[in-house]
Every structure is written in structure tokens, then in C-alpha cells.
Amino acid sequence: MSASGSSESPETKSVNSYENSRCINSKYTLYLFSNNKHASTGSECGSNEKEHTNSAKNDPKNNHVEEPSVCLSLLEGNVSAEQETVVRCYLLKTLSGREDLSFENEGKYAELQFSSDDLGEPFGCYYHRLSKHSNHEIESNNETTSSKLHTFFICLIGPSNGIMESYPLQRTLLNFSVVLNYKILIPLLDPEGLKNRDDMQLKLKSWYFHCVEYIQRCVENYNDDLLILLLCSLWGSVEIVSQDEQAKWDTERFVETCCVMPKLIESSKESFVSDATLSFTINVTDRKIEVNQTLDSSPYCLKWLDKLKSCPSHDYIGLHNILEGFRLKTVQDLNTLKRLLQKAQTDHYSLYRAYQFLQASGYEDILLYHVKKEASMAEEQEVLEIISCLQEFLKNKHSKINSKVK
């Protein structure tokens, strides 16, 4: 794709950026998996790696060994032959070493290398299993119909620069594999041949755009409204509502990356409403964010917002690291406060330390909300009394500060 210089419109630049990210970074392979005792994986993995091949029946030493033979047939990919061989060998070695080949719904990450002498450039590979029942088939001996389960493996391949192995990105890759692939790719998968190869390529090439670049788009589109996302992700469960599917995806992934809650809430109202958990509905319209509840700002979130805004927009690793740092620092602060509360039951100085810690945190109300909820669920009455005491101290402190300001 050639550059068009200053005459390029903003819309064209956006399209070109999308195309470049798909072509340069969105490498992938798609395999059809089969488990057949008489199958052979071929010789591309090297004669010195017997676990990568299915040649046991040709080895006199292994004539009596009954082991399942796995095979991977390449259906689609945009990597070099050498890189595809490395990916295939790794998958074959991994799958051949499994006793259970029925598979659960899973995705895993591995760092691979082109050559064993460490001269080759390493790269990251996230692989995920997909399955699909074929159309009804006529059995040979009778006229009843049956459905056969076919298994596929999608490998998303990217640079080994620290981003693919991060925990938030792997959750995003899993979401991409499950949400987008199951809704969009499964209908296109066919063991007899891809139904729409161009559409399949387009969907698979989009993984980097969807899984890595979403933070950049949120920072550029929402600007100071990001503060709402940071606050909601700390307080409770979040539901994103938007007519723009891309904006909905990006915002959900942003919240999921920095959220301290176990799981981003789906759109189901039954699962969304909970008496024990604060819940927020965020509406995204024309790059503007509105939330269904009033939220007070906090110095803690403002500090992390400044970090996001000051990070170069194309530094995807930096942006991911900032959000991951935001989440990990929150978890660390919660654990610190819980330890201080436990010690405060027998040590008055720990109560004072907890008070000082909360004052310096910049988001004491959020921290106290979470530890109080946890203590209530565990019925820890003594801890709840200490929390109430701290809340009273902080309330009096804020009242004195407000009276001085007036």
C-alpha cells in the first residue's frame, strides 16, 4: 500500500492504519485437527523430533505401542513457510503429549523461535481451539443421519515484545477468539474447504486491530471521559451500551483490562443486577461517555489518566502496561489495607497506619467499599467495626477541611 502524502484524508488515513496493522502485525494460521491412528504428520518437523511426527507404525521398536496420532492440516495462513513449520511443530508436540484429546474450550500462549541455536527471532503465538459440527451426513450402512464434530486451531502470531504474554491481552485474545470467532468465523469454517476465503482472511487479519490497538482508540476518542471508565472499573460491574459495535468492543476491553472485578458483566439484566455489587451502565455515543450514576472524581484515577494521556498513542505496550499497572496497584492497595485491618484487631498502631494509608491513597472511599463488602460476606464483625471507625475518622477529617475552605 503506497503512501498518499498530505493529500490523504483523515478517513483514508484511518483505513490505511487499519490495513497496515492487519498486514504487518496480524499474522495467523488456521488448522484442521484430526486424531487418527493411521495419520502421519509429514516430515516438516525434522527427523530428530519423533514427538512431532506420527511415524510410530514405521518404527519396529514401536510396533506394539498404541498411541493416538494427531494431524494438523493448514487451511489458511499469512506467515512464511519457516514460521508455519515452527508453529505446526510446536502444536503437534503439545497435542501429541496430551492424553486427553477431547479438549475443553481453551486458549494458551507460547513464545516460539525459528531455530534452536537462538539465532532466529522469537515470536509470540496464542492458539485457541474451535469446534463445529458438520452438516448431517448419510451413514454408509443405513439411511439415518449423523453429525460429526470437527476441531480447528487458530493461531494468532505476533512480535515477542512483551505485549502478547501480558495477562490483560491474553484475556482480550480469549474474548476475540470466543466472541468474534464463534459468532463470525464458525459459520465460515468447513473441513471440505473454506466457504468464503476472503471473508475468513479479513476476520483473522483483524485480531491485532481488535486485541492490541483498542486502548489507543479509547484514549484518542474519549480523552478526559476516560476518567469515567477508570472510576467505574474500580467501583463495580460495568455494562457498555452503544450502537457502534467497534466502540462497544473497544470500551468493554478497556474496562476489562483495568477492572478489579472478576469478570466484565454481560448485557443480561438478570446477571447484571446484584444487591451486593455496584453496577454501572455506560452509554457511548459519538465518542462521548455517559454513566447512569453520579461519580466523584479521585486523585488516584486522575493520576493514572494523566499517565495514559502522556503516553505516545502508538506505544501499545506502554498503554497496556499503564492499564495493567493501574489494576495491579489497586489489587496491591486492597491487599495492604486488608492486612492492616487484620492487624488492627490486636494492634492500635496498625489502625493508625491504616488511617494514614487511606488518606494517602487518593481513593479511600473505593478501597473501604471493597474491604467492607468482603468483610460483610465473610461475617467478620470485628473488621466491620474497625472499618466503621475509619470511615468516621475520614468523614470528620473531610468535614474539617471543607469548613476551612468555606
GROMACS .gro file of N, CA and C in nm, residues 4-165:
model
  486
    4SER      N    1   0.005   0.825   0.040
    4SER     CA    2  -0.050   0.926  -0.049
    4SER      C    3  -0.016   1.067  -0.008
    5GLY      N    4   0.072   1.082   0.095
    5GLY     CA    5   0.121   1.214   0.130
    5GLY      C    6   0.017   1.298   0.201
    6SER      N    7   0.034   1.430   0.191
    6SER     CA    8  -0.051   1.522   0.264
    6SER      C    9  -0.191   1.530   0.209
    7SER      N   10  -0.213   1.480   0.089
    7SER     CA   11  -0.346   1.485   0.030
    7SER      C   12  -0.439   1.379   0.086
    8GLU      N   13  -0.386   1.293   0.174
    8GLU     CA   14  -0.464   1.183   0.229
    8GLU      C   15  -0.566   1.236   0.329
    9SER      N   16  -0.690   1.199   0.316
    9SER     CA   17  -0.795   1.243   0.405
    9SER      C   18  -0.785   1.170   0.538
   10PRO      N   19  -0.845   1.226   0.646
   10PRO     CA   20  -0.844   1.155   0.775
   10PRO      C   21  -0.906   1.018   0.766
   11GLU      N   22  -1.015   1.004   0.687
   11GLU     CA   23  -1.080   0.875   0.672
   11GLU      C   24  -0.987   0.775   0.605
   12THR      N   25  -0.915   0.823   0.501
   12THR     CA   26  -0.821   0.734   0.431
   12THR      C   27  -0.708   0.692   0.523
   13LYS      N   28  -0.659   0.786   0.605
   13LYS     CA   29  -0.552   0.753   0.699
   13LYS      C   30  -0.598   0.647   0.798
   14SER      N   31  -0.723   0.659   0.844
   14SER     CA   32  -0.776   0.560   0.938
   14SER      C   33  -0.782   0.423   0.874
   15VAL      N   34  -0.829   0.418   0.749
   15VAL     CA   35  -0.837   0.290   0.677
   15VAL      C   36  -0.698   0.234   0.655
   16ASN      N   37  -0.604   0.321   0.615
   16ASN     CA   38  -0.468   0.276   0.591
   16ASN      C   39  -0.403   0.223   0.718
   17SER      N   40  -0.429   0.292   0.831
   17SER     CA   41  -0.374   0.245   0.958
   17SER      C   42  -0.426   0.106   0.992
   18TYR      N   43  -0.556   0.087   0.968
   18TYR     CA   44  -0.617  -0.044   0.992
   18TYR      C   45  -0.555  -0.149   0.903
   19GLU      N   46  -0.538  -0.117   0.774
   19GLU     CA   47  -0.480  -0.212   0.680
   19GLU      C   48  -0.337  -0.244   0.718
   20ASN      N   49  -0.258  -0.141   0.756
   20ASN     CA   50  -0.118  -0.165   0.792
   20ASN      C   51  -0.106  -0.254   0.914
   21SER      N   52  -0.191  -0.229   1.015
   21SER     CA   53  -0.183  -0.312   1.136
   21SER      C   54  -0.223  -0.454   1.106
   22ARG      N   55  -0.316  -0.473   1.014
   22ARG     CA   56  -0.357  -0.609   0.978
   22ARG      C   57  -0.246  -0.680   0.901
   23CYS      N   58  -0.182  -0.607   0.808
   23CYS     CA   59  -0.082  -0.671   0.722
   23CYS      C   60   0.049  -0.697   0.795
   24ILE      N   61   0.094  -0.600   0.877
   24ILE     CA   62   0.225  -0.610   0.939
   24ILE      C   63   0.222  -0.698   1.063
   25ASN      N   64   0.123  -0.678   1.148
   25ASN     CA   65   0.122  -0.742   1.279
   25ASN      C   66   0.026  -0.859   1.292
   26SER      N   67  -0.079  -0.863   1.211
   26SER     CA   68  -0.182  -0.966   1.228
   26SER      C   69  -0.148  -1.093   1.152
   27LYS      N   70  -0.048  -1.163   1.200
   27LYS     CA   71  -0.013  -1.292   1.142
   27LYS      C   72  -0.097  -1.401   1.206
   28TYR      N   73  -0.127  -1.505   1.130
   28TYR     CA   74  -0.213  -1.610   1.182
   28TYR      C   75  -0.198  -1.737   1.100
   29THR      N   76  -0.240  -1.848   1.159
   29THR     CA   77  -0.257  -1.973   1.086
   29THR      C   78  -0.387  -2.037   1.134
   30LEU      N   79  -0.449  -2.112   1.047
   30LEU     CA   80  -0.573  -2.184   1.079
   30LEU      C   81  -0.557  -2.329   1.038
   31TYR      N   82  -0.573  -2.421   1.133
   31TYR     CA   83  -0.554  -2.563   1.108
   31TYR      C   84  -0.681  -2.642   1.131
   32LEU      N   85  -0.695  -2.749   1.057
   32LEU     CA   86  -0.796  -2.851   1.084
   32LEU      C   87  -0.726  -2.963   1.159
   33PHE      N   88  -0.778  -2.998   1.275
   33PHE     CA   89  -0.717  -3.101   1.360
   33PHE      C   90  -0.787  -3.234   1.339
   34SER      N   91  -0.707  -3.340   1.333
   34SER     CA   92  -0.764  -3.474   1.328
   34SER      C   93  -0.683  -3.566   1.418
   35ASN      N   94  -0.751  -3.663   1.473
   35ASN     CA   95  -0.688  -3.760   1.563
   35ASN      C   96  -0.712  -3.899   1.503
   36ASN      N   97  -0.610  -3.951   1.434
   36ASN     CA   98  -0.625  -4.075   1.360
   36ASN      C   99  -0.503  -4.162   1.382
   37LYS      N  100  -0.523  -4.286   1.420
   37LYS     CA  101  -0.410  -4.374   1.449
   37LYS      C  102  -0.324  -4.399   1.326
   38HIS      N  103  -0.381  -4.385   1.207
   38HIS     CA  104  -0.306  -4.415   1.086
   38HIS      C  105  -0.260  -4.290   1.013
   39ALA      N  106  -0.279  -4.170   1.080
   39ALA     CA  107  -0.238  -4.047   1.013
   39ALA      C  108  -0.090  -4.023   1.032
   40SER      N  109  -0.035  -3.945   0.945
   40SER     CA  110   0.106  -3.908   0.954
   40SER      C  111   0.117  -3.758   0.943
   41THR      N  112   0.201  -3.700   1.024
   41THR     CA  113   0.214  -3.554   1.025
   41THR      C  114   0.310  -3.504   0.918
   42GLY      N  115   0.380  -3.593   0.849
   42GLY     CA  116   0.474  -3.546   0.749
   42GLY      C  117   0.611  -3.528   0.809
   43SER      N  118   0.703  -3.478   0.729
   43SER     CA  119   0.843  -3.470   0.771
   43SER      C  120   0.889  -3.329   0.798
   44GLU      N  121   0.798  -3.231   0.797
   44GLU     CA  122   0.845  -3.094   0.808
   44GLU      C  123   0.897  -3.060   0.946
   45CYS      N  124   0.873  -3.142   1.047
   45CYS     CA  125   0.919  -3.109   1.182
   45CYS      C  126   1.057  -3.164   1.212
   46GLY      N  127   1.117  -3.238   1.121
   46GLY     CA  128   1.252  -3.286   1.144
   46GLY      C  129   1.256  -3.427   1.195
   47SER      N  130   1.350  -3.505   1.150
   47SER     CA  131   1.358  -3.645   1.188
   47SER      C  132   1.402  -3.662   1.331
   48ASN      N  133   1.464  -3.560   1.392
   48ASN     CA  134   1.511  -3.574   1.528
   48ASN      C  135   1.405  -3.540   1.631
   49GLU      N  136   1.280  -3.510   1.589
   49GLU     CA  137   1.173  -3.479   1.682
   49GLU      C  138   1.058  -3.576   1.660
   50LYS      N  139   1.071  -3.698   1.715
   50LYS     CA  140   0.973  -3.802   1.689
   50LYS      C  141   0.836  -3.766   1.744
   51GLU      N  142   0.837  -3.682   1.854
   51GLU     CA  143   0.706  -3.647   1.910
   51GLU      C  144   0.629  -3.555   1.819
   52HIS      N  145   0.695  -3.495   1.721
   52HIS     CA  146   0.627  -3.405   1.629
   52HIS      C  147   0.566  -3.480   1.512
   53THR      N  148   0.602  -3.606   1.494
   53THR     CA  149   0.557  -3.682   1.378
   53THR      C  150   0.476  -3.800   1.423
   54ASN      N  151   0.412  -3.863   1.328
   54ASN     CA  152   0.328  -3.979   1.357
   54ASN      C  153   0.380  -4.100   1.279
   55SER      N  154   0.509  -4.128   1.300
   55SER     CA  155   0.572  -4.235   1.224
   55SER      C  156   0.593  -4.361   1.308
   56ALA      N  157   0.518  -4.373   1.418
   56ALA     CA  158   0.539  -4.486   1.509
   56ALA      C  159   0.516  -4.619   1.439
   57LYS      N  160   0.425  -4.623   1.343
   57LYS     CA  161   0.395  -4.751   1.280
   57LYS      C  162   0.509  -4.798   1.190
   58ASN      N  163   0.602  -4.704   1.152
   58ASN     CA  164   0.715  -4.742   1.069
   58ASN      C  165   0.840  -4.776   1.151
   59ASP      N  166   0.830  -4.758   1.281
   59ASP     CA  167   0.944  -4.786   1.368
   59ASP      C  168   0.924  -4.923   1.431
   60PRO      N  169   1.016  -5.019   1.404
   60PRO     CA  170   0.999  -5.154   1.460
   60PRO      C  171   0.991  -5.154   1.613
   61LYS      N  172   1.056  -5.057   1.676
   61LYS     CA  173   1.056  -5.053   1.821
   61LYS      C  174   0.918  -5.019   1.877
   62ASN      N  175   0.838  -4.956   1.795
   62ASN     CA  176   0.711  -4.906   1.844
   62ASN      C  177   0.591  -4.977   1.782
   63ASN      N  178   0.615  -5.097   1.725
   63ASN     CA  179   0.507  -5.166   1.656
   63ASN      C  180   0.389  -5.198   1.747
   64HIS      N  181   0.417  -5.217   1.876
   64HIS     CA  182   0.312  -5.260   1.968
   64HIS      C  183   0.263  -5.144   2.056
   65VAL      N  184   0.308  -5.021   2.026
   65VAL     CA  185   0.266  -4.907   2.106
   65VAL      C  186   0.141  -4.846   2.043
   66GLU      N  187   0.033  -4.846   2.119
   66GLU     CA  188  -0.093  -4.789   2.070
   66GLU      C  189  -0.106  -4.646   2.121
   67GLU      N  190  -0.070  -4.550   2.040
   67GLU     CA  191  -0.084  -4.410   2.078
   67GLU      C  192  -0.162  -4.336   1.970
   68PRO      N  193  -0.244  -4.240   2.010
   68PRO     CA  194  -0.319  -4.163   1.910
   68PRO      C  195  -0.225  -4.081   1.825
   69SER      N  196  -0.257  -4.070   1.698
   69SER     CA  197  -0.177  -3.992   1.606
   69SER      C  198  -0.254  -3.867   1.569
   70VAL      N  199  -0.191  -3.752   1.585
   70VAL     CA  200  -0.259  -3.626   1.557
   70VAL      C  201  -0.206  -3.566   1.428
   71CYS      N  202  -0.293  -3.493   1.363
   71CYS     CA  203  -0.257  -3.433   1.234
   71CYS      C  204  -0.316  -3.293   1.228
   72LEU      N  205  -0.240  -3.200   1.173
   72LEU     CA  206  -0.285  -3.063   1.153
   72LEU      C  207  -0.276  -3.030   1.005
   73SER      N  208  -0.389  -2.996   0.946
   73SER     CA  209  -0.393  -2.959   0.804
   73SER      C  210  -0.411  -2.807   0.795
   74LEU      N  211  -0.317  -2.741   0.729
   74LEU     CA  212  -0.322  -2.595   0.717
   74LEU      C  213  -0.433  -2.555   0.621
   75LEU      N  214  -0.529  -2.477   0.671
   75LEU     CA  215  -0.638  -2.427   0.587
   75LEU      C  216  -0.613  -2.285   0.538
   76GLU      N  217  -0.549  -2.205   0.623
   76GLU     CA  218  -0.528  -2.065   0.587
   76GLU      C  219  -0.416  -2.010   0.673
   77GLY      N  220  -0.341  -1.913   0.621
   77GLY     CA  221  -0.234  -1.851   0.697
   77GLY      C  222  -0.164  -1.744   0.615
   78ASN      N  223  -0.097  -1.653   0.683
   78ASN     CA  224  -0.024  -1.547   0.613
   78ASN      C  225   0.118  -1.533   0.667
   79VAL      N  226   0.177  -1.645   0.710
   79VAL     CA  227   0.314  -1.645   0.761
   79VAL      C  228   0.404  -1.717   0.661
   80SER      N  229   0.534  -1.702   0.682
   80SER     CA  230   0.629  -1.769   0.595
   80SER      C  231   0.625  -1.920   0.620
   81ALA      N  232   0.678  -1.996   0.524
   81ALA     CA  233   0.680  -2.142   0.539
   81ALA      C  234   0.760  -2.184   0.662
   82GLU      N  235   0.870  -2.113   0.689
   82GLU     CA  236   0.953  -2.147   0.804
   82GLU      C  237   0.878  -2.122   0.935
   83GLN      N  238   0.811  -2.009   0.943
   83GLN     CA  239   0.737  -1.977   1.065
   83GLN      C  240   0.619  -2.072   1.084
   84GLU      N  241   0.553  -2.106   0.977
   84GLU     CA  242   0.441  -2.200   0.986
   84GLU      C  243   0.490  -2.336   1.034
   85THR      N  244   0.607  -2.378   0.991
   85THR     CA  245   0.663  -2.506   1.035
   85THR      C  246   0.690  -2.505   1.185
   86VAL      N  247   0.743  -2.392   1.235
   86VAL     CA  248   0.770  -2.381   1.379
   86VAL      C  249   0.641  -2.390   1.458
   87VAL      N  250   0.537  -2.320   1.411
   87VAL     CA  251   0.408  -2.321   1.480
   87VAL      C  252   0.347  -2.460   1.477
   88ARG      N  253   0.351  -2.524   1.360
   88ARG     CA  254   0.293  -2.658   1.345
   88ARG      C  255   0.365  -2.759   1.436
   89CYS      N  256   0.497  -2.752   1.438
   89CYS     CA  257   0.574  -2.846   1.521
   89CYS      C  258   0.542  -2.828   1.669
   90TYR      N  259   0.531  -2.703   1.709
   90TYR     CA  260   0.500  -2.679   1.850
   90TYR      C  261   0.362  -2.734   1.885
   91LEU      N  262   0.264  -2.708   1.800
   91LEU     CA  263   0.129  -2.759   1.827
   91LEU      C  264   0.125  -2.911   1.829
   92LEU      N  265   0.192  -2.973   1.733
   92LEU     CA  266   0.194  -3.119   1.726
   92LEU      C  267   0.259  -3.178   1.851
   93LYS      N  268   0.368  -3.116   1.894
   93LYS     CA  269   0.436  -3.165   2.014
   93LYS      C  270   0.345  -3.150   2.136
   94THR      N  271   0.276  -3.037   2.145
   94THR     CA  272   0.187  -3.011   2.258
   94THR      C  273   0.068  -3.107   2.257
   95LEU      N  274   0.006  -3.122   2.142
   95LEU     CA  275  -0.114  -3.207   2.132
   95LEU      C  276  -0.080  -3.354   2.145
   96SER      N  277   0.035  -3.396   2.090
   96SER     CA  278   0.074  -3.537   2.098
   96SER      C  279   0.106  -3.577   2.241
   97GLY      N  280   0.146  -3.480   2.323
   97GLY     CA  281   0.179  -3.511   2.461
   97GLY      C  282   0.059  -3.515   2.553
   98ARG      N  283  -0.059  -3.491   2.500
   98ARG     CA  284  -0.180  -3.491   2.582
   98ARG      C  285  -0.246  -3.628   2.578
   99GLU      N  286  -0.286  -3.673   2.694
   99GLU     CA  287  -0.362  -3.798   2.699
   99GLU      C  288  -0.507  -3.774   2.659
  100ASP      N  289  -0.559  -3.658   2.701
  100ASP     CA  290  -0.698  -3.625   2.669
  100ASP      C  291  -0.700  -3.533   2.548
  101LEU      N  292  -0.750  -3.584   2.437
  101LEU     CA  293  -0.758  -3.505   2.315
  101LEU      C  294  -0.901  -3.458   2.286
  102SER      N  295  -0.987  -3.464   2.388
  102SER     CA  296  -1.123  -3.418   2.367
  102SER      C  297  -1.130  -3.265   2.373
  103PHE      N  298  -1.041  -3.203   2.453
  103PHE     CA  299  -1.025  -3.059   2.464
  103PHE      C  300  -1.143  -2.990   2.532
  104GLU      N  301  -1.107  -2.903   2.622
  104GLU     CA  302  -1.202  -2.805   2.673
  104GLU      C  303  -1.182  -2.679   2.591
  105ASN      N  304  -1.271  -2.582   2.612
  105ASN     CA  305  -1.259  -2.456   2.540
  105ASN      C  306  -1.143  -2.379   2.602
  106GLU      N  307  -1.033  -2.368   2.532
  106GLU     CA  308  -0.914  -2.313   2.594
  106GLU      C  309  -0.831  -2.234   2.494
  107GLY      N  310  -0.752  -2.144   2.547
  107GLY     CA  311  -0.656  -2.070   2.469
  107GLY      C  312  -0.528  -2.056   2.549
  108LYS      N  313  -0.413  -2.069   2.484
  108LYS     CA  314  -0.286  -2.063   2.554
  108LYS      C  315  -0.183  -1.985   2.472
  109TYR      N  316  -0.085  -1.930   2.544
  109TYR     CA  317   0.020  -1.850   2.479
  109TYR      C  318   0.154  -1.921   2.492
  110ALA      N  319   0.236  -1.909   2.389
  110ALA     CA  320   0.372  -1.964   2.393
  110ALA      C  321   0.465  -1.873   2.315
  111GLU      N  322   0.589  -1.864   2.361
  111GLU     CA  323   0.690  -1.790   2.286
  111GLU      C  324   0.774  -1.891   2.208
  112LEU      N  325   0.779  -1.873   2.077
  112LEU     CA  326   0.848  -1.968   1.989
  112LEU      C  327   0.967  -1.902   1.922
  113GLN      N  328   1.054  -1.986   1.864
  113GLN     CA  329   1.175  -1.937   1.800
  113GLN      C  330   1.196  -2.012   1.670
  114PHE      N  331   1.253  -1.941   1.573
  114PHE     CA  332   1.271  -2.001   1.441
  114PHE      C  333   1.372  -2.114   1.443
  115SER      N  334   1.477  -2.102   1.521
  115SER     CA  335   1.581  -2.204   1.519
  115SER      C  336   1.625  -2.236   1.660
  116SER      N  337   1.681  -2.354   1.676
  116SER     CA  338   1.722  -2.400   1.808
  116SER      C  339   1.854  -2.339   1.853
  117ASP      N  340   1.927  -2.273   1.763
  117ASP     CA  341   2.056  -2.216   1.801
  117ASP      C  342   2.043  -2.072   1.847
  118ASP      N  343   1.921  -2.028   1.874
  118ASP     CA  344   1.893  -1.894   1.927
  118ASP      C  345   1.929  -1.782   1.830
  119LEU      N  346   1.955  -1.816   1.703
  119LEU     CA  347   1.984  -1.713   1.606
  119LEU      C  348   1.857  -1.657   1.545
  120GLY      N  349   1.750  -1.735   1.548
  120GLY     CA  350   1.624  -1.689   1.490
  120GLY      C  351   1.553  -1.592   1.583
  121GLU      N  352   1.472  -1.506   1.524
  121GLU     CA  353   1.396  -1.408   1.601
  121GLU      C  354   1.278  -1.476   1.670
  122PRO      N  355   1.260  -1.457   1.802
  122PRO     CA  356   1.145  -1.518   1.870
  122PRO      C  357   1.015  -1.446   1.832
  123PHE      N  358   0.905  -1.513   1.850
  123PHE     CA  359   0.775  -1.453   1.825
  123PHE      C  360   0.672  -1.516   1.918
  124GLY      N  361   0.561  -1.446   1.937
  124GLY     CA  362   0.457  -1.495   2.026
  124GLY      C  363   0.347  -1.566   1.948
  125CYS      N  364   0.290  -1.668   2.009
  125CYS     CA  365   0.183  -1.745   1.944
  125CYS      C  366   0.074  -1.775   2.046
  126TYR      N  367  -0.045  -1.724   2.021
  126TYR     CA  368  -0.161  -1.755   2.103
  126TYR      C  369  -0.252  -1.846   2.022
  127TYR      N  370  -0.277  -1.967   2.073
  127TYR     CA  371  -0.359  -2.061   1.996
  127TYR      C  372  -0.487  -2.093   2.071
  128HIS      N  373  -0.593  -2.113   1.995
  128HIS     CA  374  -0.725  -2.135   2.053
  128HIS      C  375  -0.799  -2.239   1.971
  129ARG      N  376  -0.869  -2.326   2.041
  129ARG     CA  377  -0.944  -2.433   1.975
  129ARG      C  378  -1.085  -2.388   1.942
  130LEU      N  379  -1.131  -2.422   1.823
  130LEU     CA  380  -1.270  -2.402   1.782
  130LEU      C  381  -1.324  -2.535   1.735
  131SER      N  382  -1.451  -2.558   1.756
  131SER     CA  383  -1.512  -2.682   1.709
  131SER      C  384  -1.643  -2.652   1.639
  132LYS      N  385  -1.679  -2.740   1.548
  132LYS     CA  386  -1.802  -2.722   1.472
  132LYS      C  387  -1.855  -2.857   1.428
  133HIS      N  388  -1.984  -2.874   1.441
  133HIS     CA  389  -2.049  -2.995   1.390
  133HIS      C  390  -2.075  -2.977   1.241
  134SER      N  391  -2.039  -3.079   1.165
  134SER     CA  392  -2.063  -3.074   1.021
  134SER      C  393  -2.210  -3.091   0.992
  135ASN      N  394  -2.248  -3.064   0.868
  135ASN     CA  395  -2.385  -3.089   0.825
  135ASN      C  396  -2.416  -3.238   0.836
  136HIS      N  397  -2.540  -3.274   0.844
  136HIS     CA  398  -2.578  -3.414   0.858
  136HIS      C  399  -2.523  -3.496   0.742
  137GLU      N  400  -2.466  -3.608   0.777
  137GLU     CA  401  -2.407  -3.695   0.677
  137GLU      C  402  -2.483  -3.828   0.671
  138ILE      N  403  -2.493  -3.886   0.554
  138ILE     CA  404  -2.560  -4.015   0.538
  138ILE      C  405  -2.463  -4.127   0.572
  139GLU      N  406  -2.500  -4.210   0.667
  139GLU     CA  407  -2.414  -4.322   0.702
  139GLU      C  408  -2.420  -4.427   0.592
  140SER      N  409  -2.311  -4.500   0.575
  140SER     CA  410  -2.298  -4.592   0.461
  140SER      C  411  -2.391  -4.713   0.470
  141ASN      N  412  -2.414  -4.767   0.590
  141ASN     CA  413  -2.490  -4.891   0.603
  141ASN      C  414  -2.639  -4.872   0.629
  142ASN      N  415  -2.679  -4.755   0.665
  142ASN     CA  416  -2.821  -4.728   0.684
  142ASN      C  417  -2.851  -4.586   0.641
  143GLU      N  418  -2.973  -4.548   0.647
  143GLU     CA  419  -3.013  -4.419   0.594
  143GLU      C  420  -3.033  -4.313   0.703
  144THR      N  421  -2.990  -4.343   0.823
  144THR     CA  422  -3.000  -4.241   0.928
  144THR      C  423  -2.889  -4.138   0.909
  145THR      N  424  -2.910  -4.022   0.968
  145THR     CA  425  -2.813  -3.915   0.955
  145THR      C  426  -2.738  -3.895   1.086
  146SER      N  427  -2.617  -3.843   1.077
  146SER     CA  428  -2.537  -3.816   1.196
  146SER      C  429  -2.458  -3.689   1.174
  147SER      N  430  -2.406  -3.635   1.281
  147SER     CA  431  -2.329  -3.511   1.274
  147SER      C  432  -2.191  -3.537   1.331
  148LYS      N  433  -2.088  -3.495   1.260
  148LYS     CA  434  -1.951  -3.518   1.303
  148LYS      C  435  -1.891  -3.388   1.357
  149LEU      N  436  -1.818  -3.400   1.468
  149LEU     CA  437  -1.755  -3.283   1.528
  149LEU      C  438  -1.616  -3.264   1.469
  150HIS      N  439  -1.592  -3.147   1.413
  150HIS     CA  440  -1.461  -3.111   1.357
  150HIS      C  441  -1.394  -3.010   1.449
  151THR      N  442  -1.264  -3.026   1.466
  151THR     CA  443  -1.187  -2.939   1.554
  151THR      C  444  -1.088  -2.857   1.473
  152PHE      N  445  -1.081  -2.727   1.503
  152PHE     CA  446  -0.990  -2.636   1.436
  152PHE      C  447  -0.904  -2.566   1.541
  153PHE      N  448  -0.785  -2.524   1.500
  153PHE     CA  449  -0.698  -2.444   1.585
  153PHE      C  450  -0.662  -2.316   1.512
  154ILE      N  451  -0.689  -2.204   1.577
  154ILE     CA  452  -0.650  -2.073   1.525
  154ILE      C  453  -0.529  -2.026   1.604
  155CYS      N  454  -0.422  -1.991   1.534
  155CYS     CA  455  -0.301  -1.941   1.598
  155CYS      C  456  -0.283  -1.794   1.560
  156LEU      N  457  -0.281  -1.708   1.659
  156LEU     CA  458  -0.259  -1.565   1.638
  156LEU      C  459  -0.113  -1.537   1.671
  157ILE      N  460  -0.040  -1.484   1.575
  157ILE     CA  461   0.106  -1.475   1.585
  157ILE      C  462   0.148  -1.329   1.580
  158GLY      N  463   0.227  -1.289   1.679
  158GLY     CA  464   0.271  -1.150   1.687
  158GLY      C  465   0.413  -1.139   1.736
  159PRO      N  466   0.464  -1.017   1.748
  159PRO     CA  467   0.602  -0.996   1.792
  159PRO      C  468   0.621  -1.036   1.938
  160SER      N  469   0.739  -1.081   1.970
  160SER     CA  470   0.772  -1.115   2.108
  160SER      C  471   0.832  -0.991   2.174
  161ASN      N  472   0.748  -0.893   2.199
  161ASN     CA  473   0.795  -0.766   2.255
  161ASN      C  474   0.735  -0.738   2.393
  162GLY      N  475   0.678  -0.839   2.455
  162GLY     CA  476   0.625  -0.824   2.590
  162GLY      C  477   0.476  -0.801   2.596
  163ILE      N  478   0.412  -0.778   2.481
  163ILE     CA  479   0.270  -0.743   2.487
  163ILE      C  480   0.180  -0.866   2.484
  164MET      N  481   0.213  -0.967   2.403
  164MET     CA  482   0.125  -1.082   2.390
  164MET      C  483   0.120  -1.168   2.515
  165GLU      N  484   0.230  -1.169   2.591
  165GLU     CA  485   0.231  -1.253   2.710
  165GLU      C  486   0.169  -1.184   2.832
   0.00000   0.00000   0.00000
